Coordinates of C-alpha atoms in Angstrom, one line a residue:
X1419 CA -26.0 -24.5 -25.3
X1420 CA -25.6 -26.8 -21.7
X1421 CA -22.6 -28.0 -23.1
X1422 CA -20.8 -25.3 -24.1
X1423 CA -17.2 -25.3 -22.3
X1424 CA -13.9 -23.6 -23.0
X1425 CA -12.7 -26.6 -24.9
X1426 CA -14.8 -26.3 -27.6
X1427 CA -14.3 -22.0 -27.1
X1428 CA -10.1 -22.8 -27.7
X1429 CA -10.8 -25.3 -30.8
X1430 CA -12.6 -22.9 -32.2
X1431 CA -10.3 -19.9 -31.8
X1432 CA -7.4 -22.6 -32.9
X1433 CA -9.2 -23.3 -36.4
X1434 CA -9.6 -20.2 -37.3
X1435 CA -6.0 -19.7 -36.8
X1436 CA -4.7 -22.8 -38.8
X1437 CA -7.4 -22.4 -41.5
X1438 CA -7.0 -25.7 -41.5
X1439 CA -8.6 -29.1 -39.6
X1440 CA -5.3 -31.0 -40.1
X1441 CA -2.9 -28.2 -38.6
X1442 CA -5.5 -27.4 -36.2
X1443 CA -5.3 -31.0 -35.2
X1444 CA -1.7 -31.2 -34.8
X1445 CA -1.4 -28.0 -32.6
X1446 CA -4.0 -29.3 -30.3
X1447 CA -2.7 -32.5 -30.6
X1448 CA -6.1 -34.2 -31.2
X1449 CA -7.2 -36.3 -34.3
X1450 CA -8.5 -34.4 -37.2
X1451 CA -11.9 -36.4 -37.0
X1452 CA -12.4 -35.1 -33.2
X1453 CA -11.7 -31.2 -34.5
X1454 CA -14.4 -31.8 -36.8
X1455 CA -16.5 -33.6 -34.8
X1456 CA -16.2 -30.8 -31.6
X1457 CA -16.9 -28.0 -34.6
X1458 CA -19.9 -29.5 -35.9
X1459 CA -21.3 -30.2 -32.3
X1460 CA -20.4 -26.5 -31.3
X1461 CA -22.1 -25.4 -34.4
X1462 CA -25.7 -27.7 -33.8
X1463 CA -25.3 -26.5 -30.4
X1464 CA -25.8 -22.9 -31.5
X1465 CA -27.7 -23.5 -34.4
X1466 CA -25.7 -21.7 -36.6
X1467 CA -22.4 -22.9 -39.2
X1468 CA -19.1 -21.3 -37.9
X1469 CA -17.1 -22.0 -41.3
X1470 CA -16.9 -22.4 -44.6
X1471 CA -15.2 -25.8 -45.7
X1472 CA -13.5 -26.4 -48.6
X1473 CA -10.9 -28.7 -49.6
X1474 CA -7.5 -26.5 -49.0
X1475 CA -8.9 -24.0 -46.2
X1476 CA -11.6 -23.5 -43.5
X1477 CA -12.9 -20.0 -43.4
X1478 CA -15.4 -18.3 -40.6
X1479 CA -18.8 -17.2 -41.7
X1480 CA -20.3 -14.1 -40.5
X1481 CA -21.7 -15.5 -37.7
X1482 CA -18.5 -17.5 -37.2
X1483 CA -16.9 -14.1 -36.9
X1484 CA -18.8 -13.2 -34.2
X1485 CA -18.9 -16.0 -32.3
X1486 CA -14.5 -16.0 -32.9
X1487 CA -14.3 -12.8 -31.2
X1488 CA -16.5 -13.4 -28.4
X1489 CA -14.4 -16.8 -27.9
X1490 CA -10.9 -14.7 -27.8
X1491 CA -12.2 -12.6 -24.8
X1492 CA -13.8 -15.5 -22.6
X1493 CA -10.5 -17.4 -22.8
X1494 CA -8.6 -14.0 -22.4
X1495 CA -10.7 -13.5 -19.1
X1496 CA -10.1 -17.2 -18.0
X1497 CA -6.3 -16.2 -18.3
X1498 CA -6.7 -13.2 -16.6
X1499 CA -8.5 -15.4 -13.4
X1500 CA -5.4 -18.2 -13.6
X1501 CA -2.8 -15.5 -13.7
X1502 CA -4.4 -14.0 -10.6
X1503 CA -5.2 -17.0 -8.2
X1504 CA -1.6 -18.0 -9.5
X1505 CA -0.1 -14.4 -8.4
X1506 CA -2.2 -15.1 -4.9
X1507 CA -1.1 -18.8 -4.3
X1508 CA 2.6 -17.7 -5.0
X1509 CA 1.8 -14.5 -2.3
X1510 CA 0.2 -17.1 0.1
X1511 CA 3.7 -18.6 0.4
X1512 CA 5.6 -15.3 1.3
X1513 CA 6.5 -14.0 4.7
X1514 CA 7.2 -10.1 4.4
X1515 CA 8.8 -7.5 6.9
X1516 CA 6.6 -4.3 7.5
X1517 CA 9.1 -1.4 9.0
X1518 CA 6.7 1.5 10.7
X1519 CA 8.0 4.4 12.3
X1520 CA 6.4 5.0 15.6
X1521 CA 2.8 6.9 16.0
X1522 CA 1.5 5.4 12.9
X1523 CA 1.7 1.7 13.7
X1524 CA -1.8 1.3 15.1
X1525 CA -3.2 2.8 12.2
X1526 CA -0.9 0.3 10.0
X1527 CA -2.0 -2.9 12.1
X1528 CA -5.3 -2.3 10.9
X1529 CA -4.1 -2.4 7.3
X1530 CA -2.4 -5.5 7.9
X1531 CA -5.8 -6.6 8.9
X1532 CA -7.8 -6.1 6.0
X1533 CA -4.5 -7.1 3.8
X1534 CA -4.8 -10.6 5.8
X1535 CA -8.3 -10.8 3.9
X1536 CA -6.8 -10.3 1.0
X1537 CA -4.1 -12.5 1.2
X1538 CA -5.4 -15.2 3.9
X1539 CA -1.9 -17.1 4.5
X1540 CA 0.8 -14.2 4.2
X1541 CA 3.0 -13.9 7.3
X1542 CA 3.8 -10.8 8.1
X1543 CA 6.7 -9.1 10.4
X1544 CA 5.9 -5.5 11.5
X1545 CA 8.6 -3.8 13.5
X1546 CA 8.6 0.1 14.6
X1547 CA 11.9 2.2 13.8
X1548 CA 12.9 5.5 14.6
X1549 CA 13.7 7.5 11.6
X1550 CA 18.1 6.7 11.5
X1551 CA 17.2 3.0 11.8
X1552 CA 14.5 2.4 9.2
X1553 CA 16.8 4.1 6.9
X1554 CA 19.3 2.1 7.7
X1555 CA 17.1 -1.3 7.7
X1556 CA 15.6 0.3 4.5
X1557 CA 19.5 0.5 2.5
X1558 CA 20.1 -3.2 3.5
X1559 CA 17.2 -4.3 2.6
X1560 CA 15.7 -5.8 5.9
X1561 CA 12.2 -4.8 5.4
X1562 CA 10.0 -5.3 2.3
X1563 CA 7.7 -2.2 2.5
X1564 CA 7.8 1.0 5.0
X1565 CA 6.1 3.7 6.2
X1566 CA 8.5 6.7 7.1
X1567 CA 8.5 10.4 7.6
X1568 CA 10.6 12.2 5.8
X1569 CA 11.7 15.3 4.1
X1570 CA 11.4 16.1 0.5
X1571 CA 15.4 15.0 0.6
X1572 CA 14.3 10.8 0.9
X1573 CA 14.7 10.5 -2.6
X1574 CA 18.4 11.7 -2.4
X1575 CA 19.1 8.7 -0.3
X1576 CA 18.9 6.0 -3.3
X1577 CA 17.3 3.5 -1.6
X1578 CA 16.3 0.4 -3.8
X1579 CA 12.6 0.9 -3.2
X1580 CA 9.6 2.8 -5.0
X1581 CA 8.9 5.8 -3.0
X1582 CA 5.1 7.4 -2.8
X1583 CA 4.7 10.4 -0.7
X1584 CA 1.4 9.9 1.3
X1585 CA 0.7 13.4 3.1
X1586 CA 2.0 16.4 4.8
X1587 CA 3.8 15.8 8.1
X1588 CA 3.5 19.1 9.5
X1589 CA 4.2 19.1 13.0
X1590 CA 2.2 19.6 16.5
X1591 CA 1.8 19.7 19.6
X1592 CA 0.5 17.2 22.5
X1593 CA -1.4 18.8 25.3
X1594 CA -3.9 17.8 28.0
X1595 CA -6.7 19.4 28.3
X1596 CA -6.0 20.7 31.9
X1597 CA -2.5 22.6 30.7
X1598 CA -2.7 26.0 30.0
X1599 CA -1.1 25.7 27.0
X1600 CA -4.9 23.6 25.4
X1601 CA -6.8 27.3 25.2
X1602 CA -4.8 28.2 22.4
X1603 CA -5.3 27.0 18.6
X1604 CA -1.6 27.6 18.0
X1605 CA 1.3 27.0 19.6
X1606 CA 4.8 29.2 19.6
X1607 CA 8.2 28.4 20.8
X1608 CA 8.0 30.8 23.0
X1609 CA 5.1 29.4 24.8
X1610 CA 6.3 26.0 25.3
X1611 CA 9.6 26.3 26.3
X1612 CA 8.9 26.2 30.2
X1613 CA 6.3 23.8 29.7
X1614 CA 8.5 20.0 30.5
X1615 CA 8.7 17.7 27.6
X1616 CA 8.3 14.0 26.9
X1617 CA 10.4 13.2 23.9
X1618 CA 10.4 10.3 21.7
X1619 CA 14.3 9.4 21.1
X1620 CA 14.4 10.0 16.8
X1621 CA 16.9 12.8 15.1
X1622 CA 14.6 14.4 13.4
X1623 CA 12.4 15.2 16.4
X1624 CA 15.8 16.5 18.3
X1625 CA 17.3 18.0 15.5
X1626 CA 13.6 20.5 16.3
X1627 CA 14.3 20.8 19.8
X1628 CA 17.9 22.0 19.1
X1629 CA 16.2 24.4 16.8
X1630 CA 13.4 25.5 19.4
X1631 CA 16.5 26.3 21.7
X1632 CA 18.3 28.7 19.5
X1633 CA 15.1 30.5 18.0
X1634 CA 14.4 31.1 21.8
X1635 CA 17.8 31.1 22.9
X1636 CA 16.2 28.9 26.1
X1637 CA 17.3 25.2 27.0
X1638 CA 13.8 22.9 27.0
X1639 CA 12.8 21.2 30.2
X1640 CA 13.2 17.8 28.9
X1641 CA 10.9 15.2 31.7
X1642 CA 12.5 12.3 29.6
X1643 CA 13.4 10.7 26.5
X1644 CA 12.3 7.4 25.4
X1645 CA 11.7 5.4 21.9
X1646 CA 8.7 3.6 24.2
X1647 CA 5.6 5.5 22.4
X1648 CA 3.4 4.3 25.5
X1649 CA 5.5 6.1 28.3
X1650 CA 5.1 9.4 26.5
X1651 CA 1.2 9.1 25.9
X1652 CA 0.8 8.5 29.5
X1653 CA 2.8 11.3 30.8
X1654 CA 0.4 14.0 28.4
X1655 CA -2.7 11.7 29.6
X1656 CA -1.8 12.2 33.4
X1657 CA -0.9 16.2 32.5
X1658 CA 2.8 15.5 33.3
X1659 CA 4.9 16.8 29.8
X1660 CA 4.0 17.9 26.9
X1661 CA 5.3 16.2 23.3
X1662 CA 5.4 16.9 19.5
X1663 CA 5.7 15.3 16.6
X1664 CA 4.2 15.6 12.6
X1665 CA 0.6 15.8 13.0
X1666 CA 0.0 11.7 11.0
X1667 CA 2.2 10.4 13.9
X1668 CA 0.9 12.7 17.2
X1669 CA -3.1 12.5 15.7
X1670 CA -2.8 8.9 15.7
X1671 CA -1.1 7.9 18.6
X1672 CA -3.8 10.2 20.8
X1673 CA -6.7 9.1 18.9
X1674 CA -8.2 7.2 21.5
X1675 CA -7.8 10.0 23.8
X1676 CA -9.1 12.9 22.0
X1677 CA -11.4 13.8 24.2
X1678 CA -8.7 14.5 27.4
X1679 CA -5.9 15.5 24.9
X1680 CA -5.7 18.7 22.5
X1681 CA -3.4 18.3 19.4
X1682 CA -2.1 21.8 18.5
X1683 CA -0.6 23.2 15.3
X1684 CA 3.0 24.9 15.7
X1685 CA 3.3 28.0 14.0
X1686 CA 4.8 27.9 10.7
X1687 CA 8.5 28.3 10.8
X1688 CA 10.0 29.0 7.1
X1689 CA 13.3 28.0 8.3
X1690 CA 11.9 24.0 9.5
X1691 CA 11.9 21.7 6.5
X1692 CA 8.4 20.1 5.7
X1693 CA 8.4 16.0 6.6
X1694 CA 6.0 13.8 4.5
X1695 CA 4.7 10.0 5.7
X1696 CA 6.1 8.1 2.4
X1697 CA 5.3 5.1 1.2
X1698 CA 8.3 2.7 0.8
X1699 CA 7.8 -0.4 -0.8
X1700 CA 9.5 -3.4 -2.8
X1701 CA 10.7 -3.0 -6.4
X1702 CA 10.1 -7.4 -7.1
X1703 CA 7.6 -7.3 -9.4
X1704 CA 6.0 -10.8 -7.6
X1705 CA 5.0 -8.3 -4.6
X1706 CA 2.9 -6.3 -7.2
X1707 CA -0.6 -6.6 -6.3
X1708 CA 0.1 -6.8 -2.9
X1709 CA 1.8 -3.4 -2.6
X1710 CA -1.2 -1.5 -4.5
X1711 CA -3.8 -3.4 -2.0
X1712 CA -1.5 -2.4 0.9
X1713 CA -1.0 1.2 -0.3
X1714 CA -4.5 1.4 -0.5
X1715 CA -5.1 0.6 2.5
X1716 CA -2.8 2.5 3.9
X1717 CA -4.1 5.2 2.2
X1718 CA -7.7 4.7 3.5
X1719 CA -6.7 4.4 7.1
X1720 CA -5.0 7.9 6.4
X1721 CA -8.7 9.6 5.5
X1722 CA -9.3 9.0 9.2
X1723 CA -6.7 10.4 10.7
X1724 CA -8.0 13.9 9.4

């Protein structure tokens, strides 16, 4: 039994096959004497005969039967083990691109983080969009796997990538916890629309102010616009502007500062469509695995954002 090895596991599954030692033999390209030879072994080794000789054909005994079938799946597993260390040595090789839209990315760093254990030698790009220009990246092809807020319309777009929704990107509110606007548990229009505005520079977010404006038929004190995430987390930190944005994107980026800063749903507006974070990712079928172990990880930093 020491000596059993996968060797002796394929001759066997190979005989049985053939029927035969001779054609066995030539498929294995061995001598018909060292077929027999690693049979009979095998069969001492276990203490049992495997087959039935005869002149014209070899046929498996009970116990050979047995013994056949439990062959077929170790060497099926052994496949499945080369197939997969194959699949990660050719992923070891790859450099991918990783487009984020901003507010999620720290919570996507820490994905690539655990991915990197997955896949030790993978270089990875990440780069942060706003909405127009991961679309745009996303139609040329520029970036292997995204994660993007959008409407239920993203599908209309065709882009040339699988497409997972991920979660509802309702949106919210920003405020310190010295504003006036942090003793409420919901926020209007009407209530914000003195209060002065840090804004991060994306079309969907000022395709909302413009439709803040004419619900409340008031202009929005804008402090500033900016596509630097950082500037607008410090002006809500030091109480100077408020901001918005769907509640995966504002949750995350004032995570660390939960405890100074009050995220606040907006009321529900029937006429504002609903934005999801999606899932983008790569269509090549060699970028399998490592899109279902990204996803989930995406997926898992996403449970702690709630």
């Amino acid at each position: 039994m020491k000596n059993l090895n996968f060797e002796q596991l394929n001759i066997l599954t190979i005989l049985t096959q053939e029927r035969q030692f001779s054609k066995a033999a030539n498929r294995l390209h061995m001598t018909t004497s060292a077929v027999s030879q690693a049979i009979s072994k095998l069969e001492g080794e276990l203490g049992m005969t495997l087959f039935q000789r005869s002149r014209k054909n070899t046929f498996p005994t009970t116990d050979g039967q047995y013994v056949i079938r439990i062959a077929h799946i170790i060497l099926e597993k052994r496949q499945e083990i080369y197939d997969y260390t194959s699949d990660r040595h050719h992923l070891l090789k790859l450099k991918i691109k990783i487009g984020s839209i901003p507010g999620i990315i720290d919570h996507l760093v820490r994905s690539i983080e655990m991915l990197q254990h997955e896949f030790p030698l993978i270089e990875i790009d990440m780069i942060e969009f706003n909405t127009q220009d991961l679309i745009k990246a996303l139609k040329e092809e520029k970036v292997d796997f995204a994660l993007l807020g959008f409407s239920d319309s993203l599908p209309n777009y065709h882009l040339p990538f699988d497409l997972i929704k991920l979660t509802d990107g309702a949106y919210y509110f920003a405020v310190n916890q010295q504003s006036p606007l942090a003793k409420y548990n919901k926020l209007n229009y009407t209530q914000v629309i003195q209060h002065p505005f840090a804004l991060y520079q994306d079309s969907y977010i000022l395709n909302y102010v413009s439709h803040i404006e004419n619900k409340t038929h008031q202009s929005i004190r804008v402090l500033f616009k900016t596509n630097n995430m950082s500037a607008i987390i410090k002006s809500v930190r030091h109480n100077m502007a408020i901001t918005f944005g769907p509640h995966y994107a504002v949750f995350n980026s004032f995570f660390d500062d939960l405890r100074s800063i009050k995220v606040i749903p907006i009321e529900k507006d029937p006429e504002v469509l609903t934005t999801y974070l999606w899932f983008v990712c790569s269509q090549d079928n060699s970028l399998a695995s490592l899109s279902q172990t990204l996803l989930t990880l995406v997926r898992q930093e996403l449970r702690l954002l709630h």
